[in-house]
Amino acid sequence: MERLQKFLARAGVASRRKCEELITAGKVAVNGEVVRELGSKVDPDHDRITVDGQPVRMEPHVYILLHKPRGVVTTAADPQGRKTVLDLIDLPQRIFPVGRLDMDTSGLLLLTNDGALANGLMHPKYEVDKLYRTEVEGYISDESIARLEAGVELEDGPTAPAKVRLLRRSKSKSLFEITIHEGRNRQVRRMCDQVGHPVLTLKRMKLAFLTLGETVPGQWRYLTDKEVDLLFRIAGATR
Ligand code: URA
């Protein structure tokens, strides 16, 4: 027996948190009965489990690194009908993004149908590093850099210490790399706004040990077995 939300995440329906939302929203049925309780246990070998009436089947797991271009949204389905990252990846499996990049942010995005890995990577406890190449308006002073590194006060609380590596700066704009491990909504943009330097361009170059490599925007590749193993270790999950 297994908890319903754990089974759904493992089957690749969505991340564990999203699966919990599906359950409480009454979208999940076990043997024809809608189940809204998060603690419910199921027997994946014998129970018939559906989401929105569609049977849930265990699919082989896939792990994808996408070089997200600017101008596409990260959500799986956009109510406004804009192009999404899933439109760039033509696969039979239902995959979902691990975390989010803003529409105007480009760079490294992972997608998978493995809820266990997605969950671990997004969990704040594991402090997975993300490196962003950031171009901002104006000449960023050493003081502002020190503030970004020490943590700035945002409306949802102070940010954790970050690492900044300055690449160049001029009167009109500055370019630096910033490494953070939190994943709050629009975090880098809000941090830069807070120190008075609105972001011009933002690109995620690294996530943990993974880099964009030679990929061009819009291109994707499967992670290697070795990369997947390492990610599992980092995310404290079992494969
Ligand atoms: N920080 C942001 O502000 N935006 C992103 O897309 C990612 C990190």
XYZ file of C-alpha atoms and ligand atoms in Angstrom:
247
model
C 0.000 0.000 0.000
C 1.181 3.474 -0.804
C -0.071 6.980 -0.164
C -2.167 8.187 -3.072
C -0.208 11.405 -3.652
C 3.082 9.518 -3.565
C 1.854 7.041 -6.140
C 0.586 9.841 -8.415
C 3.898 11.693 -8.209
C 5.844 8.504 -8.830
C 3.687 7.759 -11.850
C 4.650 11.126 -13.266
C 1.301 12.875 -13.013
C 2.911 15.973 -11.461
C 5.033 17.001 -8.480
C 3.895 15.737 -5.071
C 2.458 19.132 -4.116
C 0.514 19.429 -7.368
C -0.785 15.887 -6.886
C -2.046 16.843 -3.443
C -3.888 19.758 -5.036
C -5.443 17.404 -7.596
C -6.666 15.152 -4.787
C -8.188 17.915 -2.672
C -9.783 19.377 -5.798
C -11.669 16.084 -6.251
C -10.007 15.179 -9.546
C -8.693 11.809 -8.406
C -10.758 8.638 -8.148
C -9.864 5.209 -6.810
C -11.977 2.358 -8.165
C -14.503 4.876 -9.395
C -14.860 6.770 -6.093
C -13.540 10.324 -5.780
C -10.972 10.519 -2.982
C -10.220 13.893 -1.384
C -8.298 12.778 1.709
C -4.543 13.191 1.423
C -3.753 10.282 3.718
C -5.547 7.668 1.594
C -3.587 4.534 0.804
C -3.810 2.666 -2.477
C -2.597 -0.606 -3.852
C -1.105 0.330 -7.243
C -1.250 -3.286 -8.434
C -4.960 -3.724 -7.849
C -6.680 -0.343 -7.491
C -7.894 1.516 -10.575
C -6.705 5.093 -10.181
C -7.839 7.909 -12.453
C -7.143 11.646 -12.738
C -9.862 13.595 -14.509
C -11.262 10.242 -15.547
C -8.025 9.153 -17.244
C -6.361 5.991 -15.916
C -2.939 6.564 -14.353
C -0.309 4.184 -15.634
C 3.305 3.913 -14.595
C 5.377 5.212 -17.483
C 9.136 4.887 -17.880
C 10.797 7.898 -16.371
C 12.399 10.505 -18.598
C 14.757 13.296 -17.564
C 15.270 16.228 -19.892
C 17.447 19.317 -19.932
C 15.916 22.127 -21.989
C 17.619 25.349 -23.055
C 14.547 27.504 -22.566
C 14.324 30.454 -24.919
C 12.881 33.792 -23.807
C 9.214 34.326 -24.528
C 7.795 30.908 -23.643
C 5.985 30.181 -20.401
C 7.038 27.403 -18.043
C 3.549 26.312 -16.973
C 2.242 23.089 -18.489
C -0.899 24.718 -19.849
C -1.285 28.451 -20.303
C -4.835 29.766 -19.935
C -3.953 32.620 -22.315
C -2.827 30.139 -24.966
C 0.800 31.296 -25.060
C 3.559 28.975 -26.172
C 4.793 26.769 -23.317
C 8.011 24.851 -22.750
C 6.074 21.635 -23.405
C 5.362 22.806 -26.957
C 9.126 22.556 -27.526
C 9.364 18.894 -26.511
C 7.424 16.389 -28.551
C 7.207 13.252 -26.426
C 4.456 10.730 -25.726
C 5.052 10.905 -21.954
C 3.389 13.542 -19.840
C 6.297 15.518 -18.413
C 6.374 18.620 -16.255
C 8.951 21.297 -15.448
C 11.020 21.125 -12.261
C 10.482 24.608 -10.879
C 9.922 27.623 -13.061
C 11.667 30.218 -15.144
C 9.869 33.487 -15.920
C 8.653 34.025 -19.457
C 11.468 36.528 -20.045
C 14.145 34.337 -18.478
C 16.088 31.917 -20.654
C 18.344 29.040 -19.761
C 18.513 25.674 -18.109
C 15.236 24.013 -17.206
C 14.751 20.389 -16.190
C 11.633 18.466 -17.111
C 10.629 15.001 -16.012
C 7.717 12.713 -15.255
C 9.427 11.570 -12.043
C 7.736 13.267 -9.127
C 10.239 11.918 -6.590
C 13.188 13.656 -8.236
C 11.263 16.851 -8.974
C 10.141 17.057 -5.362
C 13.619 16.563 -3.962
C 15.201 19.104 -6.287
C 12.620 21.732 -5.405
C 12.769 21.115 -1.666
C 14.496 24.037 0.106
C 16.240 21.581 2.445
C 18.607 20.364 -0.275
C 19.792 23.864 -1.249
C 20.422 23.074 -4.908
C 22.558 25.861 -6.417
C 21.311 27.769 -9.451
C 23.586 30.175 -11.278
C 22.080 33.062 -13.249
C 23.883 35.349 -15.643
C 22.299 38.670 -14.904
C 22.440 41.957 -16.774
C 21.081 44.942 -14.885
C 20.565 48.627 -15.499
C 23.245 50.996 -14.251
C 26.662 50.681 -12.630
C 26.410 48.209 -9.789
C 28.552 49.302 -6.859
C 30.610 47.003 -4.664
C 28.187 47.902 -1.888
C 25.172 46.715 -3.878
C 26.997 43.496 -4.694
C 27.735 43.012 -1.004
C 24.043 43.536 -0.235
C 22.991 40.931 -2.799
C 25.482 38.515 -1.286
C 24.487 39.142 2.314
C 20.750 38.830 1.595
C 18.193 41.501 0.847
C 14.835 42.100 2.444
C 11.958 41.057 0.171
C 8.260 41.157 0.979
C 8.323 37.400 1.670
C 11.343 37.684 3.975
C 15.122 38.138 3.665
C 16.983 36.151 1.022
C 19.645 33.617 1.999
C 23.292 34.518 1.334
C 24.192 34.442 -2.364
C 27.425 34.453 -4.356
C 28.099 37.150 -6.941
C 30.843 37.222 -9.570
C 31.126 40.524 -11.400
C 31.861 40.173 -15.129
C 31.753 43.812 -16.260
C 30.116 47.083 -15.428
C 29.680 50.479 -17.052
C 27.604 53.552 -16.371
C 24.649 52.180 -18.339
C 24.661 48.496 -17.362
C 26.383 45.750 -15.385
C 26.817 42.029 -15.944
C 27.368 39.473 -13.195
C 26.712 35.888 -12.202
C 24.672 35.242 -9.114
C 24.294 31.858 -7.418
C 21.286 31.264 -5.199
C 19.797 28.103 -3.798
C 16.318 29.325 -2.986
C 13.706 29.252 -5.704
C 11.236 31.942 -4.844
C 9.037 33.526 -7.447
C 10.983 36.093 -9.548
C 13.654 36.042 -6.891
C 16.651 37.394 -8.807
C 14.567 40.122 -10.432
C 13.176 41.189 -7.065
C 16.612 41.124 -5.408
C 18.052 43.338 -8.139
C 15.070 45.705 -7.987
C 15.607 45.959 -4.255
C 19.164 47.221 -4.681
C 18.052 49.669 -7.373
C 19.165 47.817 -10.525
C 16.275 46.453 -12.592
C 17.115 43.312 -14.565
C 17.590 43.683 -18.324
C 18.283 40.045 -19.146
C 18.363 36.915 -17.032
C 19.665 33.502 -17.998
C 20.042 30.370 -15.859
C 23.429 28.903 -16.764
C 23.690 26.144 -14.152
C 21.608 23.967 -11.902
C 23.688 21.942 -9.444
C 26.458 20.451 -11.666
C 24.441 20.721 -14.901
C 25.286 23.421 -17.457
C 23.777 24.509 -20.768
C 26.836 23.228 -22.603
C 26.607 23.667 -26.350
C 22.802 23.696 -26.506
C 21.092 26.555 -28.326
C 17.804 28.122 -27.187
C 14.906 25.777 -27.873
C 17.133 22.680 -27.942
C 16.815 19.841 -25.420
C 18.593 16.611 -24.553
C 18.081 13.615 -22.308
C 20.194 13.560 -19.162
C 22.688 10.737 -19.040
C 22.243 7.908 -16.574
C 25.178 9.206 -14.586
C 23.697 12.710 -14.395
C 20.365 11.281 -13.217
C 22.125 9.240 -10.522
C 23.967 12.302 -9.276
C 20.807 14.403 -9.233
C 19.057 11.764 -7.148
C 21.889 11.886 -4.678
C 21.719 15.677 -4.486
C 17.935 15.625 -4.114
C 18.024 13.022 -1.337
C 15.702 10.791 -3.371
C 15.869 7.127 -4.309
C 15.700 6.048 -7.895
N 14.788 34.501 -10.651
C 13.970 35.284 -11.368
O 13.750 36.434 -11.040
N 13.412 34.767 -12.464
C 13.631 33.508 -12.898
O 13.084 33.098 -13.913
C 14.475 32.719 -12.127
C 15.047 33.234 -10.995
